[in-house]
mmCIF file of C-alpha atoms in Angstrom:
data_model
loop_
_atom_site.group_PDB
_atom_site.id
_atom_site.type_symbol
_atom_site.label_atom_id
_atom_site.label_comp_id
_atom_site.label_asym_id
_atom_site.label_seq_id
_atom_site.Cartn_x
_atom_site.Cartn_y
_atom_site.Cartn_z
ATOM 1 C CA UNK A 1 22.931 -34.243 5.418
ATOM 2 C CA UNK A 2 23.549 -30.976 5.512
ATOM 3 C CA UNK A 3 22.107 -28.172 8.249
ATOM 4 C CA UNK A 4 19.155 -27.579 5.789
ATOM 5 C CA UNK A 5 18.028 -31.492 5.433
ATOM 6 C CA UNK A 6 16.354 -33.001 2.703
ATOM 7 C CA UNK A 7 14.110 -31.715 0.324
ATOM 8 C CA UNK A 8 11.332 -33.678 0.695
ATOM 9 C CA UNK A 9 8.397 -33.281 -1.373
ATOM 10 C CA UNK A 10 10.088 -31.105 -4.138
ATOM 11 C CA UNK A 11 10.699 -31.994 -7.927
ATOM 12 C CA UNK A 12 13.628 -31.799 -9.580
ATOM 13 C CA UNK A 13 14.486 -28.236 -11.393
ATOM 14 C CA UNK A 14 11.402 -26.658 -8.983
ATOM 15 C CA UNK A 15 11.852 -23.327 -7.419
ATOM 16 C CA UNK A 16 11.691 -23.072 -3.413
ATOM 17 C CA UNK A 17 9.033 -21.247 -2.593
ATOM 18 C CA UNK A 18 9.027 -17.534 -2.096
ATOM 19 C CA UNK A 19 10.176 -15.553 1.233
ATOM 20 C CA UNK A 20 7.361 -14.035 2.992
ATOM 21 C CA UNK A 21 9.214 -10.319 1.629
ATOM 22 C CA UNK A 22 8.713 -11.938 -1.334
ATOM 23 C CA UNK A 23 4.793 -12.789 -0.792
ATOM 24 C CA UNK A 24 3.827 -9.456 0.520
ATOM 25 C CA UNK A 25 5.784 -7.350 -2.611
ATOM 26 C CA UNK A 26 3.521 -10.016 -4.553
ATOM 27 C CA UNK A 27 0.668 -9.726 -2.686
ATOM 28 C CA UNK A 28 0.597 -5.707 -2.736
ATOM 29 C CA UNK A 29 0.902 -5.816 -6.515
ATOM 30 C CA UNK A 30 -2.068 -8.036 -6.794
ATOM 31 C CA UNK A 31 -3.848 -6.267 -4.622
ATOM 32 C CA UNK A 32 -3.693 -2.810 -6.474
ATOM 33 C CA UNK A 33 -4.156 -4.379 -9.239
ATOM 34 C CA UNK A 34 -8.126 -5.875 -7.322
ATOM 35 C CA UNK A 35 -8.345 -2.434 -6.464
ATOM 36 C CA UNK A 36 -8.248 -1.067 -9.392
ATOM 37 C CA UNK A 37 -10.708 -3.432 -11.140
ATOM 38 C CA UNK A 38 -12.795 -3.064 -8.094
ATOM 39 C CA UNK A 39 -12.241 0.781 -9.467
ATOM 40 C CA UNK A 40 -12.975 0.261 -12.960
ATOM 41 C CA UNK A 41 -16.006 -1.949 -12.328
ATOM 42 C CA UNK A 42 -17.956 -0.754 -9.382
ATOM 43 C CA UNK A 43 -17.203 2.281 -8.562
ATOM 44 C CA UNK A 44 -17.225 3.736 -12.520
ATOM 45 C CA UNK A 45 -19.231 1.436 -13.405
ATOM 46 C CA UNK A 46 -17.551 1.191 -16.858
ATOM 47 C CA UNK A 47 -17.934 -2.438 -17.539
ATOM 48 C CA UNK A 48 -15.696 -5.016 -19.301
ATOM 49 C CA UNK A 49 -15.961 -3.800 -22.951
ATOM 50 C CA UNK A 50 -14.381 -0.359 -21.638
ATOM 51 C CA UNK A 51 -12.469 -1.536 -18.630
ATOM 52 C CA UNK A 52 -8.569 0.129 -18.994
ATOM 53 C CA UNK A 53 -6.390 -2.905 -18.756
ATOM 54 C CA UNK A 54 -3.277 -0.809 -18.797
ATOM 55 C CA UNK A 55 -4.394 1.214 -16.310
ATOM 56 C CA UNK A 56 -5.343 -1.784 -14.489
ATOM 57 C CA UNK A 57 -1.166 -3.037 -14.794
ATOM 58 C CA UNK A 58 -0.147 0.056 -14.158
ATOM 59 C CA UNK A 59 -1.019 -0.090 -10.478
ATOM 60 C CA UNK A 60 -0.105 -3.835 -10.229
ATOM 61 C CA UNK A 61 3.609 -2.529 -11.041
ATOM 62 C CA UNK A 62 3.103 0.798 -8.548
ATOM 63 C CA UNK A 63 2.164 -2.073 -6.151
ATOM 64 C CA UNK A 64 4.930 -4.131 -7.357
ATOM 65 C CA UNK A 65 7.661 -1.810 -7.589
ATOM 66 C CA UNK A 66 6.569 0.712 -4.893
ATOM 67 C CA UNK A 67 4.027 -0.336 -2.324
ATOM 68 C CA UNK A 68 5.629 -3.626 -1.531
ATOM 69 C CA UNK A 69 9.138 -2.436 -0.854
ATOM 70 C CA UNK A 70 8.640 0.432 0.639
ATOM 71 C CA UNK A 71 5.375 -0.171 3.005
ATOM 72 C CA UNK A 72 7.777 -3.693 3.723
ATOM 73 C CA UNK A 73 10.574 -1.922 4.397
ATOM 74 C CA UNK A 74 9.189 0.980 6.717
ATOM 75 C CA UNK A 75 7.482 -1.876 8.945
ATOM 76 C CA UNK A 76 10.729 -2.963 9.673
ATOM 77 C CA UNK A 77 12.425 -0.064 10.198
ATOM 78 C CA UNK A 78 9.688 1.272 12.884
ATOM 79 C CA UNK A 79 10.495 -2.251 14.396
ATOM 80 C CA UNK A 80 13.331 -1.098 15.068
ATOM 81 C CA UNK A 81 13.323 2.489 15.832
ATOM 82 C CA UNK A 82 10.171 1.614 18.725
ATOM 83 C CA UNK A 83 10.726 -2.220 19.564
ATOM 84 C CA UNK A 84 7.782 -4.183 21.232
ATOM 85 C CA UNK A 85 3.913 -4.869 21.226
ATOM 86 C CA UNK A 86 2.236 -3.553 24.445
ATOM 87 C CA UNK A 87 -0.503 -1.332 23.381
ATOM 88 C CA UNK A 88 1.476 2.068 24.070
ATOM 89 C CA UNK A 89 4.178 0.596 21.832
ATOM 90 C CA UNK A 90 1.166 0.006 19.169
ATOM 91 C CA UNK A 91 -0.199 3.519 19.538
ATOM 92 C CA UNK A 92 3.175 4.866 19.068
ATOM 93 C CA UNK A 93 3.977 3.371 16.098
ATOM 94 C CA UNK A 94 0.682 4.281 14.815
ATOM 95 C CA UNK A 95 1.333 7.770 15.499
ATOM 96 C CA UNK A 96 4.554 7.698 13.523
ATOM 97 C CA UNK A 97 3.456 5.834 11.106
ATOM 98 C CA UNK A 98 0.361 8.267 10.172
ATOM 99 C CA UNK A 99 1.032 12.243 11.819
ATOM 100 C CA UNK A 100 1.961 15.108 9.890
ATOM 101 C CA UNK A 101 5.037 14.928 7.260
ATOM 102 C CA UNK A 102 6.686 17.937 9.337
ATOM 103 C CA UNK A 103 6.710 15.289 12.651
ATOM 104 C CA UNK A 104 8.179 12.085 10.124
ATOM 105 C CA UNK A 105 4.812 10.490 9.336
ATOM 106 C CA UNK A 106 5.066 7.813 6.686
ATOM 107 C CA UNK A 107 1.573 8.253 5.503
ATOM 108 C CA UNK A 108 1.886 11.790 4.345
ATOM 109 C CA UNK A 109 4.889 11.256 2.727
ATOM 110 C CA UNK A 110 3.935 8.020 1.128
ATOM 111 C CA UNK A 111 0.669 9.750 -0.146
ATOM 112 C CA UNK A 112 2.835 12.484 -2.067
ATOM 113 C CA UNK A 113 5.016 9.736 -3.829
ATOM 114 C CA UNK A 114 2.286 7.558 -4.370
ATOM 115 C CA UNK A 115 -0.021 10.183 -6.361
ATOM 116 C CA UNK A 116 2.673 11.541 -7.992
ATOM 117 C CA UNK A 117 3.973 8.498 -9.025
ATOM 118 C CA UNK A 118 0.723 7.269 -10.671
ATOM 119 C CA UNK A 119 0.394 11.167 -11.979
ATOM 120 C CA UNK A 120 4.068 10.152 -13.774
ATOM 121 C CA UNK A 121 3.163 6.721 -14.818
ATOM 122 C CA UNK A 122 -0.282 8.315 -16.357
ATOM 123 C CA UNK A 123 1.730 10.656 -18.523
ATOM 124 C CA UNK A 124 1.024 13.808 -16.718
ATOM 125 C CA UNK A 125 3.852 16.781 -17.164
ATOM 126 C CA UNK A 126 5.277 17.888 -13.974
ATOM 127 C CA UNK A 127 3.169 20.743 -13.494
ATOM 128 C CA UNK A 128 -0.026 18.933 -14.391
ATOM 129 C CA UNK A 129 1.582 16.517 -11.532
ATOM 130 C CA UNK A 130 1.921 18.458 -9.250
ATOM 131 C CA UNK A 131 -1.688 20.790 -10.087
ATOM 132 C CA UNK A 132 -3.361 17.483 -9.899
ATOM 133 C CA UNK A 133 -1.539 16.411 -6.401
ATOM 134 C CA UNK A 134 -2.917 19.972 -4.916
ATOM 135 C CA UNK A 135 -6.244 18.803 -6.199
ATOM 136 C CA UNK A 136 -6.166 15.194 -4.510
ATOM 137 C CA UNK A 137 -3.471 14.927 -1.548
ATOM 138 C CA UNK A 138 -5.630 16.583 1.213
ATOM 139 C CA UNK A 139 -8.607 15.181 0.730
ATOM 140 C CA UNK A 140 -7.115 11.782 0.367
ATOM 141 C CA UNK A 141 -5.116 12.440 3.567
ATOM 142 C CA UNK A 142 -8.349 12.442 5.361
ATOM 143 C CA UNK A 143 -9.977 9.690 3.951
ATOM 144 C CA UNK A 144 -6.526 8.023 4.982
ATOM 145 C CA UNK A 145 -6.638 9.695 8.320
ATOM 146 C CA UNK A 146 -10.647 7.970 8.697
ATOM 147 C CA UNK A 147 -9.359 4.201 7.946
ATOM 148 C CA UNK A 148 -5.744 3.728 9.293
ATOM 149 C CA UNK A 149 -5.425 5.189 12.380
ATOM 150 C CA UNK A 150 -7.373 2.276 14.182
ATOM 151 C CA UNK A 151 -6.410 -0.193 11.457
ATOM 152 C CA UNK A 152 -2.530 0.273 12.187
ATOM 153 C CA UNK A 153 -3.075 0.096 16.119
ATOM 154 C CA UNK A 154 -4.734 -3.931 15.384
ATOM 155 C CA UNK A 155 -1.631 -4.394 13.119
ATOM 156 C CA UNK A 156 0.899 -3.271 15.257
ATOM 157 C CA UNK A 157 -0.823 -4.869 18.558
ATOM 158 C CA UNK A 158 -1.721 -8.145 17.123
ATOM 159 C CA UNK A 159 0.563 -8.779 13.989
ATOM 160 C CA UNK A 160 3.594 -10.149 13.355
ATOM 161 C CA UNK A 161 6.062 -8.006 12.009
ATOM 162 C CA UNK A 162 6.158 -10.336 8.789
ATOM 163 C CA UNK A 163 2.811 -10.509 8.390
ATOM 164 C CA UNK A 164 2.160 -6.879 8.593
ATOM 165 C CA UNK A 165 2.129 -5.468 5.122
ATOM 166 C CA UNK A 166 0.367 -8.413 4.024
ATOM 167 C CA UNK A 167 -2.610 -7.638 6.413
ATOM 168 C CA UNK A 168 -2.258 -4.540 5.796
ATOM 169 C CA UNK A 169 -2.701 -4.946 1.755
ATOM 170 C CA UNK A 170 -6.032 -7.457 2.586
ATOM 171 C CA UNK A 171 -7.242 -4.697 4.375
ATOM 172 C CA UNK A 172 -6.213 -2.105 1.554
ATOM 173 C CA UNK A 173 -8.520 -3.745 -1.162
ATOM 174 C CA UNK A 174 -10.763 -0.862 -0.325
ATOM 175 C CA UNK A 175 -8.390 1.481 -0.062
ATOM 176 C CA UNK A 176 -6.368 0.749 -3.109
ATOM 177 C CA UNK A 177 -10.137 1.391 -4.866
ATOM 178 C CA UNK A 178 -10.058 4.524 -3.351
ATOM 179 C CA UNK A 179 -6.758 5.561 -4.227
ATOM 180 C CA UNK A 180 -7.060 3.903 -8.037
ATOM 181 C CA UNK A 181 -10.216 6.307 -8.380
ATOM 182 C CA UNK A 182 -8.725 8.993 -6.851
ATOM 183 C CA UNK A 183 -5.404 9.348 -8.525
ATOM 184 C CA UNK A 184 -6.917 8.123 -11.994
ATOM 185 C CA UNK A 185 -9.849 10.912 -12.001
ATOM 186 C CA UNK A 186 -8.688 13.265 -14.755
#
């Protein structure tokens, strides 16, 4: 046998399962996709008859093509720039992870991209974009500044780093309904 050993329990011509990378990219496009229904259904109320399916696949893709790699990938690279898990460790991360763009905060800068990438993917122009960012960023930077702080602490205390962004999405169901009615109000 080789160094991997046998592959017990799987049929012929069947895919391994996915890598946990894998799972969470999956997992955060599901989840915005929840969110969004969550959206649709009880926070506008607007039933199945007139739910926006598209809509509803458009943030599965954001959470696909965006969310996943990018939230994924900044985990590990604040791994790596502030190694450990003592508490200070987990406040500092949390700090970089969520301060001020002008001090290297993911958060703020994720925010931008994120509402103008759903702005984009909605069909907006680039100054309607960018009108409807003003509109939305700040306020939604608070909201994200009154759920993630303490949130990210727990994650980066407690978590794995390769469980991380899928905690992180379970705990997002909320906010992805937040940010699906927020960047989606026209």
């Amino acid at each position: 046998m080789g160094q991997e050993g046998p592959a017990v329990g799987r049929g012929l011509g069947s895919r391994p399962a996915p890598r946990p990378p894998e799972r969470a990219v999956l997992a955060a496009g599901a989840l915005m996709g929840a969110g969004d229904v969550i959206a649709q259904q009880l926070v506008e109320q607007r039933g199945l008859r007139r739910h926006h399916g598209p809509r509803t696949l458009k943030m599965m893709a954001i959470g696909f093509c965006f969310v996943g790699p990018v939230v994924g990938s900044w985990y590990k690279i604040l791994d790596q720039l502030i190694p450990g898990t003592t508490k200070v460790v987990a406040v500092k991360k949390m700090v970089l992870d969520q301060v001020s763009a002008v001090r290297g905060g993911f958060a703020p800068c994720f925010l931008g991209c994120f509402l103008a990438i759903t702005g984009a993917m909605n069909g907006l122009s680039a100054a309607e974009n960018w009108s409807k960012i003003q509109q939305d960023y700040v306020d939604a930077l608070l909201t994200n500044y009154c759920i993630w702080p303490p949130v990210q602490v727990a994650n980066f205390y407690f978590v794995p780093l390769k469980h991380r962004l899928a905690v992180v999405q379970c705990v997002a169901i909320v906010w992805n309904c937040y940010l699906s009615w927020k960047a989606n109000r026209m």
